Amino acid sequence: MRRATKTAPRAAILAWEDDPKSGGKPIKRPVPRLGATPLALAITGPAVPAKRYRLGTREFRYWAAAEALRRGADFWGALLPRSTRWQPGRTLRVTLDAGVDLNAYYDRRGLSFFHDTVGRTTVYSGESPDVVCHELGHAVLDALRPELWDAMSVEVAAFHESFGDLSALLAGLQLPSLRRAVLSETGARIGRSSRLSRLAEQLGWALRQILPGSAEPDCLRNAVNPFFYRAPETLPPSGPSSSLTAEPHSFSRVFTGGWFEALAGMLAVRASSPTEADLLQVSLDAGRLLVDAIPAAPIVADYGSQVAAHLIESDAELFRGRYRDALKSALVRRGILSLQTASIVTGPGPGAKARRARRTAPAAGESHTRRLSLSADEFGFEGRALFVEAPGEARRFDVASAAEDLGSRTAPAPTLEARRFVEYLFRRGRVDLGAHGRAETRVVHPFARKTHELVPQAEDFALVRRTFDCGFDPVS
Ligand SMILES: [Zn+2]
């Protein structure tokens, strides 16, 4: 008799590895302890007993979401500085079904997921580990670098979206079965399109049924994509998924694509015939680089190039430059760093002391961004001012992204960048105006989703972020 039959079977639940529509089957996983620390989580509503449930049931979805949440939080929790806390408090609260919608979002209260029926299929955004770990990524980045939240900049908002996708990719790579699947599917060349790189296949499918072109042909976003950096102000505010636009989810694909290409390069540097263990180690190293680089990278209009330079610096410090060529190659090939400025970051960065200081919380009254007063006249609020946070930190590396023709792009002034992003938000109807302003002059966009809101300040307003959502512009 086999020994295993004598011991009680370890409690297990069934969960998805990446997405209900990725082609994978549910796998058995240990029961996740949601409240474990660091990065405690709680799902609102009554708890569901830990068992293996039938696909398509609420109970199955509960444990699929719980498993993905814990997996993502365990990955980041092991890498973040010990003092890191969720912005909403000790425990991040998660609502798995907040009503009818094709959406998911993080606000500073928690994560919310929704359901909607398209054709005869009901899609629950909280059932997909890709979507769950993307939203969790927003919460993780908000804990690591809270100043990004209100910074008025396309590149900063796009980086938040990119980090969500990186979180989904890295959380997926913590599963041995998915590592084996992606190595097999790509012949160990993970830079090729695969189940791993295709994110949120099911939500992407649903969005395409409603608005063709609103998602990529085989998923919501693919980390393997051909996009080269463009100055966001040269791009339209919306467009089909086949083209790059200044909409943050669309623009996020430049950084995600460059980072994923770098990840594939890191794996190739590590081993010519990489194993599942190599892939795990590279995912951990890539996570360490992000957690090290992001707090040090100043918030500026061309934020992607600063993050890129800091990733290269972090690699020099943490891994003695082992991944330098993989990182530089991918970041230059995507134009995130211009060819000319990429050589600057090979030298030692400004002193480690200043770097450490950068990682500590800002002193009271010190702001990482720069408060700016804009005229609200053109948004229908005559004679009022609009206070916003402009991306105006001091640059640590004198680097830039690529220009379209030759050399480097000239970064816009923080004021101009903030002004452009505010116009983008108003133009696309992303600002909740509340009852403010005169009906004759204001443009309210009753059907567009709101990511920002106006907060009255005496006679004027502050424009602040409310959520990072899934970016889909609904059709009423
Ligand atoms: Zn997002």
Coordinates of C-alpha atoms and ligand atoms in Angstrom, one line a residue:
M1 CA 0.0 0.0 0.0
R2 CA 1.3 3.4 -0.8
R3 CA 2.1 5.6 2.2
A4 CA 0.2 8.6 0.9
T5 CA -3.1 6.8 1.4
K6 CA -2.5 6.5 5.1
T7 CA -2.3 10.2 5.8
A8 CA -5.3 12.5 5.5
P9 CA -5.2 14.4 2.2
R10 CA -3.9 17.9 2.7
A11 CA -6.8 20.4 2.4
A12 CA -6.8 21.9 -1.0
I13 CA -8.9 24.1 -3.2
L14 CA -9.2 24.4 -7.0
A15 CA -7.9 27.5 -8.7
W16 CA -6.9 29.0 -12.0
E17 CA -3.3 29.5 -12.9
D18 CA -3.7 32.7 -15.0
D19 CA -7.1 33.2 -16.6
P20 CA -10.3 31.2 -17.1
K21 CA -9.9 31.5 -20.9
S22 CA -6.1 30.9 -21.1
G23 CA -6.5 27.3 -22.1
G24 CA -5.4 25.9 -18.7
K25 CA -7.3 23.7 -16.4
P26 CA -8.0 24.4 -12.7
I27 CA -5.2 23.1 -10.5
K28 CA -5.2 21.9 -6.9
R29 CA -3.6 24.4 -4.5
P30 CA -3.1 24.6 -0.7
V31 CA -5.8 26.6 1.1
P32 CA -4.6 30.2 1.1
R33 CA -4.5 32.1 4.4
L34 CA -5.8 35.4 3.3
G35 CA -5.1 37.2 6.6
A36 CA -1.4 36.2 6.6
T37 CA 1.1 39.0 7.0
P38 CA 2.8 40.9 5.5
L39 CA 0.1 42.3 3.2
A40 CA -3.0 40.9 4.9
L41 CA -6.1 40.6 2.8
A42 CA -9.8 40.0 3.5
I43 CA -12.7 39.2 1.2
T44 CA -15.9 40.9 2.2
G45 CA -19.0 38.9 2.9
P46 CA -19.5 35.4 4.4
A47 CA -16.5 33.1 4.3
V48 CA -16.8 30.0 2.1
P49 CA -15.6 26.6 3.5
A50 CA -12.3 25.5 1.9
K51 CA -13.2 22.6 -0.4
R52 CA -12.9 21.8 -4.1
Y53 CA -15.9 23.2 -5.8
R54 CA -17.4 22.7 -9.2
L55 CA -16.4 25.2 -12.0
G56 CA -18.9 27.9 -12.5
T57 CA -20.0 28.1 -8.9
R58 CA -19.7 31.1 -6.6
E59 CA -17.7 29.0 -4.2
F60 CA -15.1 28.0 -6.9
R61 CA -14.7 31.7 -7.8
Y62 CA -14.2 32.6 -4.2
W63 CA -11.2 30.3 -3.8
A64 CA -9.8 31.0 -7.2
A65 CA -9.7 34.7 -6.3
A66 CA -8.4 34.0 -2.7
E67 CA -5.6 31.9 -4.1
A68 CA -4.6 34.5 -6.7
L69 CA -4.7 37.3 -4.1
R70 CA -2.5 35.4 -1.6
R71 CA -0.1 34.3 -4.3
G72 CA 0.4 37.9 -5.5
A73 CA 0.6 39.3 -2.0
D74 CA 3.1 36.6 -0.9
F75 CA 5.3 37.4 -3.9
W76 CA 5.5 41.1 -3.2
G77 CA 5.4 40.7 0.6
A78 CA 8.7 38.8 0.5
L79 CA 10.4 41.6 -1.5
L80 CA 9.0 44.9 -0.1
P81 CA 10.7 46.8 2.7
R82 CA 9.4 45.4 6.0
S83 CA 7.6 48.6 7.0
T84 CA 5.5 48.6 3.9
R85 CA 1.7 48.9 4.6
W86 CA -1.3 49.0 2.3
Q87 CA -2.5 52.5 1.9
P88 CA -6.0 51.6 3.1
G89 CA -4.6 50.2 6.4
R90 CA -3.5 46.9 7.9
T91 CA -5.8 44.7 5.7
L92 CA -6.7 45.2 2.1
R93 CA -10.4 44.5 1.6
V94 CA -11.6 42.8 -1.5
T95 CA -15.2 42.8 -2.9
L96 CA -15.4 40.0 -5.4
D97 CA -18.8 41.0 -6.9
A98 CA -19.7 44.6 -6.5
G99 CA -22.4 44.5 -9.2
V100 CA -23.0 44.5 -12.9
D101 CA -20.1 45.9 -15.0
L102 CA -17.2 44.8 -17.0
N103 CA -14.7 46.4 -14.7
A104 CA -12.3 46.0 -11.8
Y105 CA -10.6 48.7 -9.8
Y106 CA -8.4 49.7 -6.9
D107 CA -9.3 52.7 -4.9
R108 CA -7.7 53.6 -1.6
R109 CA -10.4 51.6 0.2
G110 CA -9.7 48.2 -1.4
L111 CA -10.2 46.2 -4.6
S112 CA -13.5 45.8 -6.4
F113 CA -14.5 43.3 -9.0
F114 CA -17.7 43.0 -11.1
H115 CA -19.7 40.7 -13.3
D116 CA -21.6 41.1 -16.6
T117 CA -23.2 38.9 -19.2
V118 CA -22.1 39.1 -22.8
G119 CA -24.0 36.9 -25.2
R120 CA -24.7 33.9 -23.0
T121 CA -21.5 34.0 -21.0
T122 CA -21.3 35.7 -17.6
V123 CA -17.8 37.0 -17.0
Y124 CA -16.6 37.7 -13.4
S125 CA -13.6 39.9 -13.4
G126 CA -12.6 38.6 -10.0
E127 CA -12.3 35.0 -11.3
S128 CA -9.2 35.8 -13.4
P129 CA -5.8 35.7 -11.5
D130 CA -4.5 38.0 -14.3
V131 CA -7.1 40.6 -13.4
V132 CA -6.9 40.0 -9.7
C133 CA -3.1 40.3 -9.6
H134 CA -3.2 43.4 -11.8
E135 CA -5.5 45.2 -9.4
L136 CA -3.4 43.9 -6.5
G137 CA -0.4 45.4 -8.3
H138 CA -2.0 48.9 -8.1
A139 CA -2.3 48.4 -4.3
V140 CA 1.3 47.2 -4.0
L141 CA 2.7 50.1 -6.0
D142 CA 0.5 52.5 -4.0
A143 CA 2.1 51.1 -0.8
L144 CA 5.6 51.3 -2.3
R145 CA 5.3 54.7 -3.9
P146 CA 2.2 56.6 -2.8
E147 CA 3.2 59.8 -4.5
L148 CA 2.4 58.3 -7.9
W149 CA -1.3 58.3 -7.1
D150 CA -2.1 61.9 -7.8
A151 CA 0.7 62.8 -10.2
M152 CA -0.8 64.4 -13.3
S153 CA 1.1 62.6 -16.0
V154 CA 0.3 60.1 -18.8
E155 CA 3.6 58.3 -18.2
V156 CA 3.1 58.0 -14.5
A157 CA -0.5 56.7 -14.9
A158 CA 0.6 54.3 -17.6
F159 CA 3.4 53.0 -15.4
H160 CA 0.8 52.2 -12.7
E161 CA -1.0 50.1 -15.3
S162 CA 2.2 48.5 -16.4
F163 CA 3.1 47.6 -12.9
G164 CA -0.3 45.9 -12.6
D165 CA 0.5 43.8 -15.6
L166 CA 4.0 43.0 -14.3
S167 CA 2.4 41.9 -11.0
A168 CA 0.1 39.5 -12.9
L169 CA 3.0 38.1 -14.9
L170 CA 5.3 37.7 -11.9
A171 CA 2.5 36.2 -9.7
G172 CA 1.8 33.7 -12.5
L173 CA 5.5 32.7 -12.5
Q174 CA 5.3 31.6 -8.9
L175 CA 3.4 28.5 -10.0
P176 CA 5.6 25.6 -11.0
S177 CA 2.9 24.3 -13.4
L178 CA 2.7 27.6 -15.3
R179 CA 6.5 27.9 -15.5
R180 CA 6.6 24.4 -17.1
A181 CA 3.7 25.3 -19.4
V182 CA 5.4 28.5 -20.7
L183 CA 8.8 26.9 -21.1
S184 CA 7.2 24.2 -23.1
E185 CA 4.9 26.5 -25.2
T186 CA 7.8 28.8 -26.1
G187 CA 10.6 26.3 -26.4
A188 CA 12.2 28.1 -23.4
R189 CA 12.2 31.4 -25.3
I190 CA 9.7 33.2 -23.1
G191 CA 9.9 36.4 -25.1
R192 CA 7.5 34.8 -27.5
S193 CA 3.8 35.2 -27.1
S194 CA 2.4 32.6 -24.8
R195 CA -0.2 31.9 -22.1
L196 CA 2.0 33.9 -19.8
S197 CA 2.3 37.1 -21.9
R198 CA -1.4 37.1 -22.9
L199 CA -3.2 38.8 -20.0
A200 CA -6.8 38.6 -19.1
E201 CA -8.0 36.6 -22.1
Q202 CA -11.6 36.3 -20.8
L203 CA -12.1 40.0 -20.0
G204 CA -10.5 40.9 -23.4
W205 CA -12.9 38.5 -25.1
A206 CA -15.9 40.1 -23.4
L207 CA -14.8 43.7 -24.2
R208 CA -14.2 42.8 -27.9
Q209 CA -17.9 41.6 -28.1
I210 CA -19.1 45.0 -26.9
L211 CA -16.6 47.3 -28.7
P212 CA -14.5 45.7 -31.4
G213 CA -10.9 46.9 -31.2
S214 CA -11.1 47.6 -27.4
A215 CA -8.9 44.7 -26.6
E216 CA -6.2 42.8 -28.4
P217 CA -7.3 39.9 -30.7
D218 CA -6.4 37.1 -28.2
C219 CA -6.4 38.8 -24.8
L220 CA -6.8 42.2 -23.0
R221 CA -3.1 43.1 -23.3
N222 CA -0.1 41.1 -24.5
A223 CA 3.3 41.7 -22.8
V224 CA 4.8 40.6 -26.1
N225 CA 4.1 43.5 -28.4
P226 CA 5.9 45.6 -31.0
F227 CA 5.3 49.1 -29.6
F228 CA 8.2 51.6 -29.6
Y229 CA 8.1 54.7 -27.3
R230 CA 6.3 57.8 -28.5
A231 CA 6.1 61.1 -26.8
P232 CA 2.5 60.8 -25.3
E233 CA 1.6 64.3 -26.5
T234 CA 2.0 63.2 -30.1
L235 CA -0.6 60.4 -29.6
P236 CA -4.4 60.6 -29.8
P237 CA -6.4 60.3 -26.5
S238 CA -8.1 57.1 -27.7
G239 CA -8.0 54.5 -30.5
P240 CA -8.1 50.8 -31.3
S241 CA -5.9 48.4 -29.4
S242 CA -3.8 47.9 -32.6
S243 CA -2.4 51.4 -32.2
L244 CA -0.6 53.2 -29.4
T245 CA -2.6 56.0 -27.8
A246 CA -2.1 58.3 -24.8
E247 CA -4.8 56.4 -22.9
P248 CA -2.7 55.0 -19.9
H249 CA -3.6 51.3 -20.5
S250 CA -2.7 51.6 -24.1
F251 CA 0.5 53.5 -23.4
S252 CA 1.5 51.1 -20.6
R253 CA 2.2 48.5 -23.3
V254 CA 5.5 50.2 -24.2
F255 CA 7.0 49.8 -20.7
T256 CA 5.4 46.3 -20.2
G257 CA 6.8 45.2 -23.6
G258 CA 10.2 46.5 -22.9
W259 CA 10.3 45.0 -19.4
F260 CA 9.1 41.6 -20.7
E261 CA 11.7 41.6 -23.4
A262 CA 14.3 42.3 -20.6
L263 CA 12.9 39.4 -18.5
A264 CA 13.3 37.1 -21.4
G265 CA 16.9 38.4 -21.8
M266 CA 17.6 37.9 -18.1
L267 CA 16.5 34.3 -18.5
A268 CA 18.8 33.8 -21.5
V269 CA 21.7 35.3 -19.6
R270 CA 21.1 32.9 -16.7
A271 CA 21.1 29.7 -18.7
S272 CA 21.3 28.7 -22.4
S273 CA 18.7 25.9 -21.7
P274 CA 16.7 27.4 -18.8
T275 CA 14.9 25.2 -16.4
E276 CA 11.8 25.9 -14.4
A277 CA 14.1 26.7 -11.4
D278 CA 15.9 29.3 -13.6
L279 CA 12.6 30.9 -14.5
L280 CA 11.6 31.1 -10.9
Q281 CA 14.9 32.8 -9.9
V282 CA 14.7 35.3 -12.7
S283 CA 11.2 36.2 -11.7
L284 CA 12.4 36.8 -8.1
D285 CA 15.4 38.9 -9.3
A286 CA 13.1 40.9 -11.6
G287 CA 10.8 41.6 -8.6
R288 CA 13.8 42.7 -6.5
L289 CA 14.9 45.1 -9.2
L290 CA 11.5 46.7 -9.4
V291 CA 11.2 47.1 -5.6
D292 CA 14.7 48.6 -5.4
A293 CA 14.4 50.9 -8.3
I294 CA 10.9 52.4 -8.0
P295 CA 11.2 54.2 -4.7
A296 CA 14.4 55.9 -5.9
A297 CA 13.1 57.0 -9.4
P298 CA 11.9 60.6 -9.3
I299 CA 8.4 61.4 -10.5
V300 CA 8.9 63.4 -13.7
A301 CA 7.0 63.8 -17.0
D302 CA 9.2 61.2 -18.8
Y303 CA 8.9 58.8 -15.8
G304 CA 9.6 55.6 -17.8
S305 CA 13.1 56.7 -18.6
Q306 CA 13.9 57.4 -14.9
V307 CA 12.5 54.0 -13.9
A308 CA 14.6 52.4 -16.6
A309 CA 17.8 54.1 -15.5
H310 CA 17.1 53.1 -11.9
L311 CA 16.5 49.4 -12.9
I312 CA 20.0 49.4 -14.5
E313 CA 21.5 51.0 -11.4
S314 CA 19.7 48.5 -9.1
D315 CA 21.1 45.6 -11.2
A316 CA 24.6 47.0 -10.7
E317 CA 24.1 47.2 -6.9
L318 CA 22.1 44.0 -6.3
F319 CA 23.5 41.7 -9.0
R320 CA 26.8 43.3 -10.0
G321 CA 25.5 44.1 -13.4
R322 CA 24.6 40.5 -14.3
Y323 CA 21.5 41.6 -16.2
R324 CA 22.8 44.9 -17.5
D325 CA 22.9 44.0 -21.2
A326 CA 19.5 42.3 -21.1
L327 CA 18.0 45.4 -19.4
K328 CA 19.8 48.0 -21.6
S329 CA 19.1 46.2 -24.8
A330 CA 15.4 45.8 -24.2
L331 CA 15.0 49.4 -22.9
V332 CA 16.9 50.9 -25.8
R333 CA 15.2 48.7 -28.4
R334 CA 11.8 50.0 -27.1
G335 CA 13.0 53.7 -27.0
I336 CA 12.2 53.8 -23.2
L337 CA 15.8 54.9 -23.0
S338 CA 17.4 56.7 -25.9
L339 CA 20.5 55.2 -27.3
Q340 CA 22.5 58.4 -26.4
T341 CA 21.5 58.6 -22.8
A342 CA 21.6 54.8 -22.1
S343 CA 25.4 55.1 -21.8
I344 CA 25.1 57.5 -18.9
V345 CA 23.7 54.9 -16.5
T346 CA 26.7 52.6 -16.8
G347 CA 28.6 54.8 -14.4
P348 CA 28.0 54.6 -10.7
G349 CA 24.9 56.6 -9.8
P350 CA 24.9 59.4 -7.3
G351 CA 26.0 58.3 -3.9
A352 CA 24.4 55.4 -2.1
K353 CA 23.7 57.7 0.9
A354 CA 21.5 60.0 -1.2
R355 CA 19.8 56.9 -2.6
R356 CA 18.9 55.5 0.8
A357 CA 17.6 58.9 1.9
R358 CA 15.3 58.8 -1.2
R359 CA 13.8 55.6 0.0
T360 CA 12.7 57.0 3.4
A361 CA 9.3 58.6 3.7
P362 CA 9.3 62.4 2.9
A363 CA 9.4 64.7 5.9
A364 CA 6.1 66.4 6.8
G365 CA 5.4 69.1 4.4
E366 CA 7.8 67.8 1.8
S367 CA 6.1 66.7 -1.4
H368 CA 7.5 64.5 -4.0
T369 CA 5.4 66.2 -6.7
R370 CA 4.7 69.9 -7.1
R371 CA 1.3 71.4 -6.3
L372 CA 0.2 73.6 -9.2
S373 CA -2.7 76.0 -9.8
L374 CA -4.4 75.8 -13.2
S375 CA -7.2 78.0 -14.5
A376 CA -10.5 76.0 -14.5
D377 CA -12.1 78.4 -17.0
E378 CA -11.8 76.0 -20.0
F379 CA -13.4 73.2 -18.0
G380 CA -16.5 75.1 -17.4
F381 CA -15.6 76.6 -14.0
E382 CA -15.2 80.3 -14.7
G383 CA -12.9 82.2 -12.4
R384 CA -12.0 79.1 -10.4
A385 CA -8.6 77.5 -9.9
L386 CA -7.8 73.8 -10.2
F387 CA -5.1 72.5 -7.8
V388 CA -3.1 69.5 -9.2
E389 CA 0.1 67.6 -8.4
A390 CA 2.6 68.1 -11.2
P391 CA 5.4 65.6 -11.9
G392 CA 8.2 67.9 -10.8
E393 CA 10.8 66.0 -8.8
A394 CA 14.5 66.6 -9.3
R395 CA 16.0 64.2 -11.8
R396 CA 18.7 61.8 -10.5
F397 CA 19.8 60.5 -13.9
D398 CA 20.1 62.9 -16.9
V399 CA 18.4 60.3 -19.2
A400 CA 15.6 60.6 -21.7
S401 CA 13.4 58.4 -23.9
A402 CA 14.0 58.2 -27.6
A403 CA 12.9 60.8 -30.1
E404 CA 11.0 59.5 -33.1
D405 CA 13.7 60.5 -35.6
L406 CA 17.1 60.9 -34.0
G407 CA 18.5 61.1 -30.5
S408 CA 16.5 61.9 -27.3
R409 CA 13.2 63.4 -26.6
T410 CA 13.1 66.7 -24.8
A411 CA 10.9 66.1 -21.8
P412 CA 8.0 68.6 -21.3
A413 CA 8.0 70.9 -18.4
P414 CA 6.0 69.5 -15.4
T415 CA 3.4 72.3 -15.7
L416 CA 2.7 71.5 -19.4
E417 CA 2.6 67.8 -18.7
A418 CA 0.1 68.3 -15.9
R419 CA -2.0 70.6 -18.0
R420 CA -2.1 68.0 -20.8
F421 CA -3.1 65.2 -18.5
V422 CA -5.9 67.3 -16.9
E423 CA -7.2 68.1 -20.4
Y424 CA -7.1 64.4 -21.3
L425 CA -9.1 63.5 -18.1
F426 CA -11.8 66.2 -18.8
R427 CA -11.9 65.4 -22.5
R428 CA -12.5 61.7 -21.9
G429 CA -15.0 62.3 -19.2
R430 CA -12.9 60.7 -16.4
V431 CA -13.6 63.5 -13.8
D432 CA -16.6 63.3 -11.5
L433 CA -17.7 66.9 -11.4
G434 CA -20.4 66.3 -8.7
A435 CA -22.8 69.1 -8.6
H436 CA -20.2 71.7 -9.2
G437 CA -20.2 74.2 -12.1
R438 CA -23.0 75.6 -14.2
A439 CA -25.0 73.3 -16.5
E440 CA -24.5 75.7 -19.4
T441 CA -20.7 75.6 -19.3
R442 CA -19.6 72.3 -17.9
V443 CA -19.3 69.0 -19.9
V444 CA -20.3 66.1 -17.6
H445 CA -20.0 62.9 -19.7
P446 CA -22.7 61.0 -17.8
F447 CA -21.7 57.5 -19.2
A448 CA -17.9 57.6 -18.9
R449 CA -16.2 56.0 -16.0
K450 CA -14.7 58.4 -13.4
T451 CA -11.1 57.9 -12.1
H452 CA -10.8 61.4 -10.7
E453 CA -12.9 63.8 -8.8
L454 CA -13.2 67.5 -7.8
V455 CA -12.7 68.2 -4.1
P456 CA -13.8 71.8 -3.2
Q457 CA -11.2 73.9 -1.5
A458 CA -12.7 77.2 -0.5
E459 CA -13.7 78.9 -3.8
D460 CA -11.5 76.5 -5.8
F461 CA -11.0 72.8 -6.5
A462 CA -8.4 70.1 -6.1
L463 CA -8.4 67.4 -8.8
V464 CA -7.6 64.1 -7.1
R465 CA -7.5 60.5 -8.2
R466 CA -10.3 58.2 -7.0
T467 CA -9.4 54.8 -8.7
F468 CA -7.2 53.0 -11.1
D469 CA -9.8 51.0 -13.1
C470 CA -9.6 48.5 -16.0
G471 CA -9.7 51.3 -18.5
F472 CA -12.6 50.1 -20.7
D473 CA -14.7 53.0 -21.9
P474 CA -18.2 51.6 -21.8
V475 CA -20.7 52.1 -24.6
S476 CA -24.1 53.2 -23.2
Ligands
ZN1 ZN -5.2 48.9 -13.9

